[in-house]
Amino acid sequence: MKTAADNTAQTVPERLRSSFVMKCGGSTLAALPDSFFDDLVHLQRDGRQPVIVHGGGPAISDTLTKLGIETEFVNGLRRTTEEVLDVVEMVLAGSINKQIVRRIMVRGGKAVGLSGADGSLIQAQPVANRAEVGWVGDVTAVNAELIGGIVDMGYMPVIAPVGIDAGGQRYNINADTAAGAVASHIGVSRMIVVTDVPGIMRNVDGVKQVLPLVTVQDIEDMIGTGEIYGGMIPKVRAAVACIHGEVREVVIVDGTEPQVLSRVLNGENIGTRIART
Protein backbone atom coordinates (compact mmCIF):
# COMPACT_ATOMS: atom_id res chain seq x y z
CA MET A 1 0.00 0.00 0.00
CA LYS A 2 1.38 3.42 -0.92
CA THR A 3 1.85 6.04 1.74
CA ALA A 4 1.83 9.83 1.44
CA ALA A 5 5.62 9.62 1.58
CA ASP A 6 5.69 7.27 -1.41
CA ASN A 7 3.52 9.58 -3.51
CA THR A 8 5.47 12.71 -2.61
CA ALA A 9 8.84 11.08 -3.26
CA GLN A 10 7.89 10.53 -6.93
CA THR A 11 7.39 14.26 -7.55
CA VAL A 12 10.28 15.85 -5.63
CA PRO A 13 12.87 17.92 -7.50
CA GLU A 14 15.41 15.75 -9.30
CA ARG A 15 18.22 17.81 -7.80
CA LEU A 16 17.54 16.24 -4.42
CA ARG A 17 18.38 12.77 -5.74
CA SER A 18 22.09 13.54 -5.29
CA SER A 19 21.50 14.53 -1.67
CA PHE A 20 21.63 12.19 1.29
CA VAL A 21 19.97 12.32 4.69
CA MET A 22 22.00 11.97 7.85
CA LYS A 23 20.42 11.53 11.27
CA CYS A 24 22.31 12.13 14.47
CA GLY A 25 21.50 12.77 18.10
CA GLY A 26 22.31 16.24 19.36
CA SER A 27 24.69 14.98 22.04
CA THR A 28 26.50 12.74 19.54
CA LEU A 29 26.98 15.60 17.09
CA ALA A 30 28.32 17.84 19.83
CA ALA A 31 30.99 15.25 20.67
CA LEU A 32 32.15 14.63 17.09
CA PRO A 33 35.63 15.80 16.05
CA ASP A 34 36.22 18.69 13.68
CA SER A 35 37.31 16.19 11.04
CA PHE A 36 33.73 14.89 10.82
CA PHE A 37 32.52 18.36 9.86
CA ASP A 38 35.42 18.69 7.41
CA ASP A 39 34.06 15.57 5.70
CA LEU A 40 30.55 17.07 5.60
CA VAL A 41 31.90 20.23 4.00
CA HIS A 42 33.94 18.21 1.48
CA LEU A 43 30.80 16.35 0.41
CA GLN A 44 28.89 19.62 0.09
CA ARG A 45 31.57 21.08 -2.16
CA ASP A 46 31.62 17.85 -4.17
CA GLY A 47 27.89 18.23 -4.96
CA ARG A 48 26.62 15.49 -2.62
CA GLN A 49 24.55 17.79 -0.46
CA PRO A 50 23.88 16.55 3.08
CA VAL A 51 20.45 17.02 4.63
CA ILE A 52 20.77 16.71 8.41
CA VAL A 53 18.02 15.81 10.87
CA HIS A 54 19.07 15.93 14.50
CA GLY A 55 17.70 15.06 17.90
CA GLY A 56 18.49 16.33 21.38
CA GLY A 57 16.72 14.25 24.01
CA PRO A 58 19.36 14.48 26.77
CA ALA A 59 19.63 18.26 26.42
CA ILE A 60 15.84 18.56 26.61
CA SER A 61 15.76 16.46 29.77
CA ASP A 62 18.55 18.52 31.36
CA THR A 63 16.77 21.79 30.58
CA LEU A 64 13.44 20.51 31.91
CA THR A 65 15.17 19.46 35.14
CA LYS A 66 16.82 22.89 35.51
CA LEU A 67 13.45 24.56 35.02
CA GLY A 68 11.73 22.24 37.49
CA ILE A 69 9.37 20.82 34.84
CA GLU A 70 8.48 17.16 35.26
CA THR A 71 9.04 14.86 32.31
CA GLU A 72 8.16 11.23 31.72
CA PHE A 73 8.20 8.71 28.90
CA VAL A 74 5.32 6.55 27.72
CA ASN A 75 6.43 3.61 25.55
CA GLY A 76 9.56 5.49 24.53
CA LEU A 77 7.81 8.79 23.73
CA ARG A 78 8.22 11.87 25.89
CA ARG A 79 4.87 12.98 27.31
CA THR A 80 4.65 16.47 25.85
CA THR A 81 2.48 19.14 27.45
CA GLU A 82 2.44 22.70 26.09
CA GLU A 83 4.97 23.60 28.81
CA VAL A 84 7.26 20.76 27.78
CA LEU A 85 6.75 21.62 24.11
CA ASP A 86 8.03 25.15 24.71
CA VAL A 87 11.27 23.66 26.06
CA VAL A 88 11.50 21.08 23.27
CA GLU A 89 11.27 23.81 20.65
CA MET A 90 13.69 26.09 22.50
CA VAL A 91 16.36 23.39 22.84
CA LEU A 92 15.99 21.63 19.49
CA ALA A 93 15.33 24.59 17.18
CA GLY A 94 17.43 26.94 19.28
CA SER A 95 20.63 25.93 21.04
CA ILE A 96 21.32 22.52 19.45
CA ASN A 97 20.35 23.48 15.91
CA LYS A 98 22.45 26.62 15.93
CA GLN A 99 25.43 24.85 17.51
CA ILE A 100 25.45 22.40 14.59
CA VAL A 101 25.16 25.22 12.05
CA ARG A 102 28.07 27.06 13.70
CA ARG A 103 30.30 23.99 13.62
CA ILE A 104 29.63 23.49 9.91
CA MET A 105 30.28 27.15 9.11
CA VAL A 106 33.51 27.27 11.13
CA ARG A 107 34.85 24.43 8.96
CA GLY A 108 34.02 26.39 5.81
CA GLY A 109 30.61 24.95 4.99
CA LYS A 110 27.29 26.66 4.29
CA ALA A 111 24.33 25.65 6.43
CA VAL A 112 20.85 26.90 7.34
CA GLY A 113 19.15 25.82 10.56
CA LEU A 114 15.41 25.15 10.47
CA SER A 115 12.73 23.56 12.55
CA GLY A 116 9.98 21.50 10.99
CA ALA A 117 7.61 24.37 11.74
CA ASP A 118 9.47 26.75 9.40
CA GLY A 119 7.65 26.91 6.08
CA SER A 120 5.55 23.91 7.18
CA LEU A 121 8.66 21.86 6.52
CA ILE A 122 7.41 18.92 8.60
CA GLN A 123 3.64 18.65 8.66
CA ALA A 124 2.20 16.52 11.42
CA GLN A 125 -0.86 15.17 13.15
CA PRO A 126 -1.33 13.77 16.68
CA VAL A 127 -0.14 10.22 17.31
CA ALA A 128 -2.82 7.61 17.92
CA ASN A 129 -2.27 7.61 21.70
CA ARG A 130 -2.55 11.41 21.96
CA ALA A 131 -4.39 11.15 25.30
CA GLU A 132 -1.35 9.44 26.86
CA VAL A 133 1.56 11.36 25.34
CA GLY A 134 0.22 14.84 24.61
CA TRP A 135 1.58 16.90 21.72
CA VAL A 136 3.63 14.18 20.04
CA GLY A 137 3.14 13.97 16.29
CA ASP A 138 3.30 11.66 13.32
CA VAL A 139 4.61 13.11 10.06
CA THR A 140 1.97 13.54 7.34
CA ALA A 141 4.04 15.45 4.76
CA VAL A 142 7.42 17.09 4.17
CA ASN A 143 7.98 20.26 2.16
CA ALA A 144 10.52 18.83 -0.28
CA GLU A 145 10.42 22.01 -2.40
CA LEU A 146 11.70 24.05 0.54
CA ILE A 147 14.55 21.59 1.13
CA GLY A 148 15.28 21.69 -2.61
CA GLY A 149 15.35 25.48 -2.61
CA ILE A 150 17.87 25.58 0.23
CA VAL A 151 20.03 22.99 -1.53
CA ASP A 152 19.81 25.01 -4.77
CA MET A 153 21.22 28.02 -2.94
CA GLY A 154 24.20 25.92 -1.89
CA TYR A 155 23.24 25.51 1.74
CA MET A 156 23.04 22.41 3.89
CA PRO A 157 19.62 22.09 5.64
CA VAL A 158 19.94 21.31 9.36
CA ILE A 159 16.49 20.30 10.58
CA ALA A 160 15.14 20.16 14.14
CA PRO A 161 12.22 17.68 14.46
CA VAL A 162 9.41 19.99 15.53
CA GLY A 163 6.29 19.60 13.38
CA ILE A 164 3.23 21.74 12.74
CA ASP A 165 -0.32 21.26 11.46
CA ALA A 166 -2.60 23.47 9.38
CA GLY A 167 -3.97 25.11 12.51
CA GLY A 168 -0.52 26.12 13.75
CA GLN A 169 -0.29 23.52 16.51
CA ARG A 170 3.29 22.41 17.15
CA TYR A 171 4.28 18.78 17.70
CA ASN A 172 7.25 17.04 19.24
CA ILE A 173 8.43 14.59 16.55
CA ASN A 174 10.72 11.65 17.30
CA ALA A 175 13.99 12.48 15.49
CA ASP A 176 14.26 9.04 13.90
CA THR A 177 10.69 9.25 12.63
CA ALA A 178 11.37 12.73 11.24
CA ALA A 179 14.61 11.67 9.56
CA GLY A 180 13.00 8.67 7.91
CA ALA A 181 10.11 10.82 6.67
CA VAL A 182 12.43 13.49 5.26
CA ALA A 183 14.52 10.85 3.48
CA SER A 184 11.45 9.16 2.04
CA HIS A 185 9.81 12.39 0.88
CA ILE A 186 12.94 13.65 -0.92
CA GLY A 187 13.34 10.27 -2.57
CA VAL A 188 16.55 8.81 -1.15
CA SER A 189 16.74 5.07 -0.59
CA ARG A 190 19.51 5.06 2.00
CA MET A 191 20.08 6.97 5.22
CA ILE A 192 23.17 7.28 7.38
CA VAL A 193 22.69 7.20 11.14
CA VAL A 194 25.71 8.58 12.97
CA THR A 195 26.27 7.16 16.47
CA ASP A 196 29.07 6.57 18.95
CA VAL A 197 29.35 2.83 18.15
CA PRO A 198 30.95 1.10 15.13
CA GLY A 199 27.76 -0.77 14.26
CA ILE A 200 25.86 -3.83 15.44
CA MET A 201 28.28 -6.31 16.95
CA ARG A 202 28.20 -10.06 17.59
CA ASN A 203 30.58 -12.37 19.44
CA VAL A 204 32.31 -14.66 16.94
CA ASP A 205 34.67 -17.18 18.57
CA GLY A 206 34.90 -14.94 21.60
CA VAL A 207 35.75 -11.82 19.58
CA LYS A 208 33.29 -8.97 18.99
CA GLN A 209 32.88 -8.27 15.31
CA VAL A 210 30.77 -5.71 13.46
CA LEU A 211 28.02 -7.27 11.36
CA PRO A 212 28.16 -5.70 7.88
CA LEU A 213 24.55 -6.55 6.99
CA VAL A 214 21.44 -7.39 9.02
CA THR A 215 17.73 -7.38 8.30
CA VAL A 216 15.03 -5.88 10.49
CA GLN A 217 14.02 -9.42 11.48
CA ASP A 218 17.64 -10.28 12.36
CA ILE A 219 17.65 -7.37 14.80
CA GLU A 220 14.49 -8.50 16.56
CA ASP A 221 15.88 -12.05 16.75
CA MET A 222 19.16 -10.80 18.25
CA ILE A 223 17.32 -8.72 20.82
CA GLY A 224 15.31 -11.81 21.72
CA THR A 225 18.43 -13.94 22.19
CA GLY A 226 20.25 -11.23 24.12
CA GLU A 227 22.96 -10.72 21.49
CA ILE A 228 21.82 -7.10 21.24
CA TYR A 229 21.33 -5.76 24.75
CA GLY A 230 21.41 -2.73 27.02
CA GLY A 231 22.04 0.64 25.42
CA MET A 232 22.40 -0.87 21.96
CA ILE A 233 18.69 -1.82 21.83
CA PRO A 234 17.36 1.75 21.54
CA LYS A 235 20.13 2.59 19.03
CA VAL A 236 19.19 -0.20 16.61
CA ARG A 237 15.45 0.26 17.07
CA ALA A 238 15.92 3.96 16.35
CA ALA A 239 17.69 3.06 13.11
CA VAL A 240 14.91 0.64 12.17
CA ALA A 241 12.38 3.45 12.76
CA CYS A 242 13.99 5.34 9.87
CA ILE A 243 13.14 2.59 7.39
CA HIS A 244 9.83 3.41 5.76
CA GLY A 245 8.48 4.78 2.50
CA GLU A 246 11.27 5.09 -0.08
CA VAL A 247 13.99 4.31 2.47
CA ARG A 248 15.14 0.74 1.92
CA GLU A 249 18.19 0.65 4.18
CA VAL A 250 19.93 2.47 7.00
CA VAL A 251 23.66 2.43 7.66
CA ILE A 252 24.81 2.76 11.29
CA VAL A 253 28.31 4.20 11.61
CA ASP A 254 30.65 5.58 14.24
CA GLY A 255 31.04 9.31 13.63
CA THR A 256 34.63 9.28 14.90
CA GLU A 257 35.79 7.04 12.02
CA PRO A 258 37.92 9.11 9.61
CA GLN A 259 35.91 10.37 6.61
CA VAL A 260 33.11 7.99 7.53
CA LEU A 261 30.40 9.69 5.45
CA SER A 262 32.51 9.82 2.29
CA ARG A 263 33.50 6.20 2.73
CA VAL A 264 29.89 5.04 3.06
CA LEU A 265 28.78 7.07 0.05
CA ASN A 266 31.69 5.73 -1.99
CA GLY A 267 30.51 2.18 -1.34
CA GLU A 268 32.95 1.08 1.33
CA ASN A 269 31.65 -1.59 3.69
CA ILE A 270 31.80 0.22 7.00
CA GLY A 271 29.46 0.03 9.95
CA THR A 272 26.27 -2.03 9.74
CA ARG A 273 23.76 -1.88 6.93
CA ILE A 274 20.19 -2.60 8.02
CA ALA A 275 18.03 -3.72 5.10
CA ARG A 276 14.24 -3.82 5.04
CA THR A 277 14.21 -7.33 3.59
mmCIF file of C-alpha atoms in Angstrom:
data_model
loop_
_atom_site.group_PDB
_atom_site.id
_atom_site.type_symbol
_atom_site.label_atom_id
_atom_site.label_comp_id
_atom_site.label_asym_id
_atom_site.label_seq_id
_atom_site.Cartn_x
_atom_site.Cartn_y
_atom_site.Cartn_z
ATOM 1 C CA MET A 1 0.000 0.000 0.000
ATOM 2 C CA LYS A 2 1.375 3.422 -0.925
ATOM 3 C CA THR A 3 1.847 6.045 1.737
ATOM 4 C CA ALA A 4 1.826 9.833 1.439
ATOM 5 C CA ALA A 5 5.615 9.617 1.581
ATOM 6 C CA ASP A 6 5.689 7.267 -1.413
ATOM 7 C CA ASN A 7 3.523 9.577 -3.512
ATOM 8 C CA THR A 8 5.474 12.709 -2.608
ATOM 9 C CA ALA A 9 8.843 11.083 -3.260
ATOM 10 C CA GLN A 10 7.889 10.533 -6.929
ATOM 11 C CA THR A 11 7.391 14.262 -7.547
ATOM 12 C CA VAL A 12 10.277 15.852 -5.625
ATOM 13 C CA PRO A 13 12.874 17.919 -7.498
ATOM 14 C CA GLU A 14 15.408 15.745 -9.303
ATOM 15 C CA ARG A 15 18.222 17.814 -7.804
ATOM 16 C CA LEU A 16 17.540 16.236 -4.421
ATOM 17 C CA ARG A 17 18.377 12.769 -5.739
ATOM 18 C CA SER A 18 22.089 13.544 -5.292
ATOM 19 C CA SER A 19 21.504 14.528 -1.668
ATOM 20 C CA PHE A 20 21.627 12.191 1.290
ATOM 21 C CA VAL A 21 19.972 12.315 4.689
ATOM 22 C CA MET A 22 22.000 11.970 7.848
ATOM 23 C CA LYS A 23 20.418 11.528 11.265
ATOM 24 C CA CYS A 24 22.314 12.127 14.470
ATOM 25 C CA GLY A 25 21.500 12.773 18.101
ATOM 26 C CA GLY A 26 22.307 16.243 19.360
ATOM 27 C CA SER A 27 24.688 14.983 22.042
ATOM 28 C CA THR A 28 26.504 12.742 19.538
ATOM 29 C CA LEU A 29 26.978 15.604 17.087
ATOM 30 C CA ALA A 30 28.321 17.844 19.835
ATOM 31 C CA ALA A 31 30.987 15.247 20.669
ATOM 32 C CA LEU A 32 32.151 14.626 17.091
ATOM 33 C CA PRO A 33 35.634 15.798 16.055
ATOM 34 C CA ASP A 34 36.217 18.689 13.682
ATOM 35 C CA SER A 35 37.315 16.187 11.039
ATOM 36 C CA PHE A 36 33.731 14.888 10.817
ATOM 37 C CA PHE A 37 32.516 18.363 9.862
ATOM 38 C CA ASP A 38 35.420 18.692 7.410
ATOM 39 C CA ASP A 39 34.059 15.570 5.705
ATOM 40 C CA LEU A 40 30.547 17.072 5.603
ATOM 41 C CA VAL A 41 31.903 20.229 4.004
ATOM 42 C CA HIS A 42 33.938 18.214 1.477
ATOM 43 C CA LEU A 43 30.795 16.353 0.411
ATOM 44 C CA GLN A 44 28.887 19.621 0.093
ATOM 45 C CA ARG A 45 31.574 21.078 -2.162
ATOM 46 C CA ASP A 46 31.617 17.850 -4.170
ATOM 47 C CA GLY A 47 27.895 18.227 -4.956
ATOM 48 C CA ARG A 48 26.616 15.487 -2.622
ATOM 49 C CA GLN A 49 24.551 17.785 -0.464
ATOM 50 C CA PRO A 50 23.877 16.550 3.078
ATOM 51 C CA VAL A 51 20.451 17.022 4.631
ATOM 52 C CA ILE A 52 20.770 16.715 8.410
ATOM 53 C CA VAL A 53 18.021 15.810 10.867
ATOM 54 C CA HIS A 54 19.072 15.934 14.505
ATOM 55 C CA GLY A 55 17.704 15.059 17.903
ATOM 56 C CA GLY A 56 18.490 16.329 21.376
ATOM 57 C CA GLY A 57 16.720 14.251 24.012
ATOM 58 C CA PRO A 58 19.356 14.478 26.775
ATOM 59 C CA ALA A 59 19.627 18.261 26.418
ATOM 60 C CA ILE A 60 15.838 18.564 26.605
ATOM 61 C CA SER A 61 15.761 16.459 29.770
ATOM 62 C CA ASP A 62 18.553 18.520 31.356
ATOM 63 C CA THR A 63 16.771 21.786 30.580
ATOM 64 C CA LEU A 64 13.444 20.510 31.910
ATOM 65 C CA THR A 65 15.173 19.464 35.136
ATOM 66 C CA LYS A 66 16.823 22.886 35.515
ATOM 67 C CA LEU A 67 13.455 24.560 35.025
ATOM 68 C CA GLY A 68 11.730 22.236 37.485
ATOM 69 C CA ILE A 69 9.374 20.818 34.845
ATOM 70 C CA GLU A 70 8.484 17.163 35.263
ATOM 71 C CA THR A 71 9.042 14.864 32.305
ATOM 72 C CA GLU A 72 8.158 11.231 31.722
ATOM 73 C CA PHE A 73 8.197 8.710 28.901
ATOM 74 C CA VAL A 74 5.318 6.549 27.719
ATOM 75 C CA ASN A 75 6.428 3.612 25.555
ATOM 76 C CA GLY A 76 9.562 5.488 24.528
ATOM 77 C CA LEU A 77 7.808 8.787 23.731
ATOM 78 C CA ARG A 78 8.224 11.868 25.895
ATOM 79 C CA ARG A 79 4.873 12.984 27.305
ATOM 80 C CA THR A 80 4.645 16.472 25.845
ATOM 81 C CA THR A 81 2.477 19.136 27.446
ATOM 82 C CA GLU A 82 2.441 22.697 26.092
ATOM 83 C CA GLU A 83 4.972 23.604 28.811
ATOM 84 C CA VAL A 84 7.263 20.761 27.785
ATOM 85 C CA LEU A 85 6.747 21.620 24.105
ATOM 86 C CA ASP A 86 8.034 25.150 24.712
ATOM 87 C CA VAL A 87 11.270 23.662 26.060
ATOM 88 C CA VAL A 88 11.498 21.078 23.268
ATOM 89 C CA GLU A 89 11.274 23.814 20.646
ATOM 90 C CA MET A 90 13.686 26.095 22.505
ATOM 91 C CA VAL A 91 16.355 23.394 22.839
ATOM 92 C CA LEU A 92 15.987 21.635 19.485
ATOM 93 C CA ALA A 93 15.328 24.595 17.182
ATOM 94 C CA GLY A 94 17.433 26.940 19.283
ATOM 95 C CA SER A 95 20.631 25.926 21.037
ATOM 96 C CA ILE A 96 21.325 22.521 19.452
ATOM 97 C CA ASN A 97 20.351 23.478 15.914
ATOM 98 C CA LYS A 98 22.453 26.618 15.933
ATOM 99 C CA GLN A 99 25.430 24.849 17.508
ATOM 100 C CA ILE A 100 25.447 22.401 14.595
ATOM 101 C CA VAL A 101 25.161 25.217 12.050
ATOM 102 C CA ARG A 102 28.066 27.064 13.698
ATOM 103 C CA ARG A 103 30.304 23.987 13.621
ATOM 104 C CA ILE A 104 29.635 23.489 9.912
ATOM 105 C CA MET A 105 30.276 27.145 9.108
ATOM 106 C CA VAL A 106 33.505 27.266 11.127
ATOM 107 C CA ARG A 107 34.850 24.428 8.956
ATOM 108 C CA GLY A 108 34.025 26.388 5.808
ATOM 109 C CA GLY A 109 30.609 24.952 4.990
ATOM 110 C CA LYS A 110 27.295 26.657 4.292
ATOM 111 C CA ALA A 111 24.328 25.653 6.432
ATOM 112 C CA VAL A 112 20.854 26.898 7.338
ATOM 113 C CA GLY A 113 19.154 25.825 10.564
ATOM 114 C CA LEU A 114 15.415 25.148 10.468
ATOM 115 C CA SER A 115 12.733 23.558 12.553
ATOM 116 C CA GLY A 116 9.982 21.500 10.991
ATOM 117 C CA ALA A 117 7.609 24.369 11.741
ATOM 118 C CA ASP A 118 9.468 26.745 9.397
ATOM 119 C CA GLY A 119 7.652 26.907 6.082
ATOM 120 C CA SER A 120 5.550 23.909 7.177
ATOM 121 C CA LEU A 121 8.664 21.864 6.518
ATOM 122 C CA ILE A 122 7.414 18.915 8.604
ATOM 123 C CA GLN A 123 3.635 18.649 8.662
ATOM 124 C CA ALA A 124 2.198 16.521 11.423
ATOM 125 C CA GLN A 125 -0.861 15.166 13.154
ATOM 126 C CA PRO A 126 -1.326 13.768 16.679
ATOM 127 C CA VAL A 127 -0.141 10.225 17.306
ATOM 128 C CA ALA A 128 -2.825 7.614 17.919
ATOM 129 C CA ASN A 129 -2.273 7.612 21.704
ATOM 130 C CA ARG A 130 -2.546 11.409 21.959
ATOM 131 C CA ALA A 131 -4.392 11.150 25.295
ATOM 132 C CA GLU A 132 -1.354 9.442 26.856
ATOM 133 C CA VAL A 133 1.556 11.356 25.345
ATOM 134 C CA GLY A 134 0.216 14.840 24.612
ATOM 135 C CA TRP A 135 1.578 16.901 21.717
ATOM 136 C CA VAL A 136 3.631 14.177 20.038
ATOM 137 C CA GLY A 137 3.142 13.965 16.288
ATOM 138 C CA ASP A 138 3.305 11.655 13.320
ATOM 139 C CA VAL A 139 4.605 13.109 10.057
ATOM 140 C CA THR A 140 1.973 13.538 7.336
ATOM 141 C CA ALA A 141 4.036 15.448 4.757
ATOM 142 C CA VAL A 142 7.419 17.085 4.172
ATOM 143 C CA ASN A 143 7.979 20.265 2.158
ATOM 144 C CA ALA A 144 10.521 18.827 -0.280
ATOM 145 C CA GLU A 145 10.424 22.012 -2.403
ATOM 146 C CA LEU A 146 11.699 24.049 0.544
ATOM 147 C CA ILE A 147 14.548 21.594 1.126
ATOM 148 C CA GLY A 148 15.285 21.690 -2.613
ATOM 149 C CA GLY A 149 15.345 25.483 -2.614
ATOM 150 C CA ILE A 150 17.869 25.578 0.231
ATOM 151 C CA VAL A 151 20.029 22.985 -1.531
ATOM 152 C CA ASP A 152 19.810 25.011 -4.774
ATOM 153 C CA MET A 153 21.220 28.023 -2.944
ATOM 154 C CA GLY A 154 24.197 25.921 -1.892
ATOM 155 C CA TYR A 155 23.241 25.514 1.745
ATOM 156 C CA MET A 156 23.035 22.412 3.893
ATOM 157 C CA PRO A 157 19.625 22.093 5.641
ATOM 158 C CA VAL A 158 19.940 21.309 9.362
ATOM 159 C CA ILE A 159 16.485 20.300 10.585
ATOM 160 C CA ALA A 160 15.136 20.158 14.137
ATOM 161 C CA PRO A 161 12.224 17.683 14.464
ATOM 162 C CA VAL A 162 9.414 19.995 15.525
ATOM 163 C CA GLY A 163 6.291 19.596 13.379
ATOM 164 C CA ILE A 164 3.228 21.737 12.742
ATOM 165 C CA ASP A 165 -0.320 21.257 11.464
ATOM 166 C CA ALA A 166 -2.599 23.470 9.379
ATOM 167 C CA GLY A 167 -3.971 25.108 12.510
ATOM 168 C CA GLY A 168 -0.522 26.123 13.748
ATOM 169 C CA GLN A 169 -0.286 23.518 16.513
ATOM 170 C CA ARG A 170 3.291 22.405 17.146
ATOM 171 C CA TYR A 171 4.280 18.781 17.698
ATOM 172 C CA ASN A 172 7.254 17.040 19.243
ATOM 173 C CA ILE A 173 8.432 14.588 16.547
ATOM 174 C CA ASN A 174 10.722 11.654 17.301
ATOM 175 C CA ALA A 175 13.990 12.480 15.490
ATOM 176 C CA ASP A 176 14.256 9.036 13.897
ATOM 177 C CA THR A 177 10.687 9.246 12.627
ATOM 178 C CA ALA A 178 11.369 12.734 11.242
ATOM 179 C CA ALA A 179 14.612 11.674 9.560
ATOM 180 C CA GLY A 180 12.996 8.673 7.910
ATOM 181 C CA ALA A 181 10.112 10.818 6.675
ATOM 182 C CA VAL A 182 12.435 13.487 5.258
ATOM 183 C CA ALA A 183 14.520 10.851 3.479
ATOM 184 C CA SER A 184 11.445 9.157 2.042
ATOM 185 C CA HIS A 185 9.813 12.393 0.876
ATOM 186 C CA ILE A 186 12.936 13.649 -0.921
ATOM 187 C CA GLY A 187 13.342 10.269 -2.571
ATOM 188 C CA VAL A 188 16.548 8.811 -1.154
ATOM 189 C CA SER A 189 16.735 5.070 -0.589
ATOM 190 C CA ARG A 190 19.512 5.056 2.005
ATOM 191 C CA MET A 191 20.075 6.965 5.216
ATOM 192 C CA ILE A 192 23.169 7.280 7.376
ATOM 193 C CA VAL A 193 22.687 7.199 11.136
ATOM 194 C CA VAL A 194 25.714 8.575 12.973
ATOM 195 C CA THR A 195 26.268 7.163 16.468
ATOM 196 C CA ASP A 196 29.075 6.571 18.947
ATOM 197 C CA VAL A 197 29.348 2.834 18.151
ATOM 198 C CA PRO A 198 30.954 1.097 15.126
ATOM 199 C CA GLY A 199 27.758 -0.769 14.260
ATOM 200 C CA ILE A 200 25.865 -3.826 15.436
ATOM 201 C CA MET A 201 28.280 -6.312 16.951
ATOM 202 C CA ARG A 202 28.205 -10.061 17.595
ATOM 203 C CA ASN A 203 30.578 -12.375 19.440
ATOM 204 C CA VAL A 204 32.312 -14.656 16.938
ATOM 205 C CA ASP A 205 34.674 -17.177 18.568
ATOM 206 C CA GLY A 206 34.905 -14.939 21.600
ATOM 207 C CA VAL A 207 35.754 -11.817 19.582
ATOM 208 C CA LYS A 208 33.292 -8.974 18.992
ATOM 209 C CA GLN A 209 32.876 -8.274 15.313
ATOM 210 C CA VAL A 210 30.775 -5.714 13.457
ATOM 211 C CA LEU A 211 28.018 -7.266 11.359
ATOM 212 C CA PRO A 212 28.164 -5.699 7.880
ATOM 213 C CA LEU A 213 24.548 -6.551 6.989
ATOM 214 C CA VAL A 214 21.439 -7.392 9.018
ATOM 215 C CA THR A 215 17.727 -7.382 8.304
ATOM 216 C CA VAL A 216 15.033 -5.881 10.493
ATOM 217 C CA GLN A 217 14.020 -9.417 11.482
ATOM 218 C CA ASP A 218 17.640 -10.282 12.359
ATOM 219 C CA ILE A 219 17.652 -7.367 14.797
ATOM 220 C CA GLU A 220 14.488 -8.504 16.557
ATOM 221 C CA ASP A 221 15.881 -12.053 16.750
ATOM 222 C CA MET A 222 19.162 -10.800 18.250
ATOM 223 C CA ILE A 223 17.321 -8.717 20.816
ATOM 224 C CA GLY A 224 15.306 -11.805 21.718
ATOM 225 C CA THR A 225 18.432 -13.939 22.186
ATOM 226 C CA GLY A 226 20.255 -11.233 24.125
ATOM 227 C CA GLU A 227 22.957 -10.718 21.493
ATOM 228 C CA ILE A 228 21.818 -7.101 21.243
ATOM 229 C CA TYR A 229 21.330 -5.764 24.747
ATOM 230 C CA GLY A 230 21.410 -2.732 27.017
ATOM 231 C CA GLY A 231 22.041 0.638 25.423
ATOM 232 C CA MET A 232 22.397 -0.874 21.959
ATOM 233 C CA ILE A 233 18.692 -1.819 21.831
ATOM 234 C CA PRO A 234 17.364 1.750 21.536
ATOM 235 C CA LYS A 235 20.130 2.589 19.031
ATOM 236 C CA VAL A 236 19.190 -0.202 16.612
ATOM 237 C CA ARG A 237 15.454 0.264 17.072
ATOM 238 C CA ALA A 238 15.916 3.964 16.347
ATOM 239 C CA ALA A 239 17.694 3.060 13.114
ATOM 240 C CA VAL A 240 14.907 0.644 12.166
ATOM 241 C CA ALA A 241 12.385 3.450 12.765
ATOM 242 C CA CYS A 242 13.995 5.341 9.867
ATOM 243 C CA ILE A 243 13.142 2.588 7.389
ATOM 244 C CA HIS A 244 9.832 3.407 5.758
ATOM 245 C CA GLY A 245 8.481 4.778 2.502
ATOM 246 C CA GLU A 246 11.267 5.095 -0.076
ATOM 247 C CA VAL A 247 13.992 4.315 2.469
ATOM 248 C CA ARG A 248 15.144 0.738 1.918
ATOM 249 C CA GLU A 249 18.188 0.654 4.181
ATOM 250 C CA VAL A 250 19.933 2.469 6.996
ATOM 251 C CA VAL A 251 23.662 2.427 7.660
ATOM 252 C CA ILE A 252 24.809 2.764 11.288
ATOM 253 C CA VAL A 253 28.309 4.197 11.611
ATOM 254 C CA ASP A 254 30.655 5.581 14.235
ATOM 255 C CA GLY A 255 31.036 9.308 13.633
ATOM 256 C CA THR A 256 34.625 9.281 14.905
ATOM 257 C CA GLU A 257 35.788 7.043 12.022
ATOM 258 C CA PRO A 258 37.917 9.113 9.612
ATOM 259 C CA GLN A 259 35.906 10.372 6.607
ATOM 260 C CA VAL A 260 33.113 7.994 7.530
ATOM 261 C CA LEU A 261 30.395 9.691 5.448
ATOM 262 C CA SER A 262 32.506 9.818 2.294
ATOM 263 C CA ARG A 263 33.505 6.200 2.727
ATOM 264 C CA VAL A 264 29.887 5.041 3.059
ATOM 265 C CA LEU A 265 28.776 7.069 0.051
ATOM 266 C CA ASN A 266 31.686 5.727 -1.992
ATOM 267 C CA GLY A 267 30.511 2.178 -1.343
ATOM 268 C CA GLU A 268 32.954 1.079 1.331
ATOM 269 C CA ASN A 269 31.651 -1.589 3.692
ATOM 270 C CA ILE A 270 31.801 0.225 7.000
ATOM 271 C CA GLY A 271 29.462 0.034 9.947
ATOM 272 C CA THR A 272 26.270 -2.029 9.744
ATOM 273 C CA ARG A 273 23.758 -1.883 6.928
ATOM 274 C CA ILE A 274 20.186 -2.599 8.021
ATOM 275 C CA ALA A 275 18.028 -3.716 5.101
ATOM 276 C CA ARG A 276 14.244 -3.821 5.037
ATOM 277 C CA THR A 277 14.208 -7.325 3.594
#
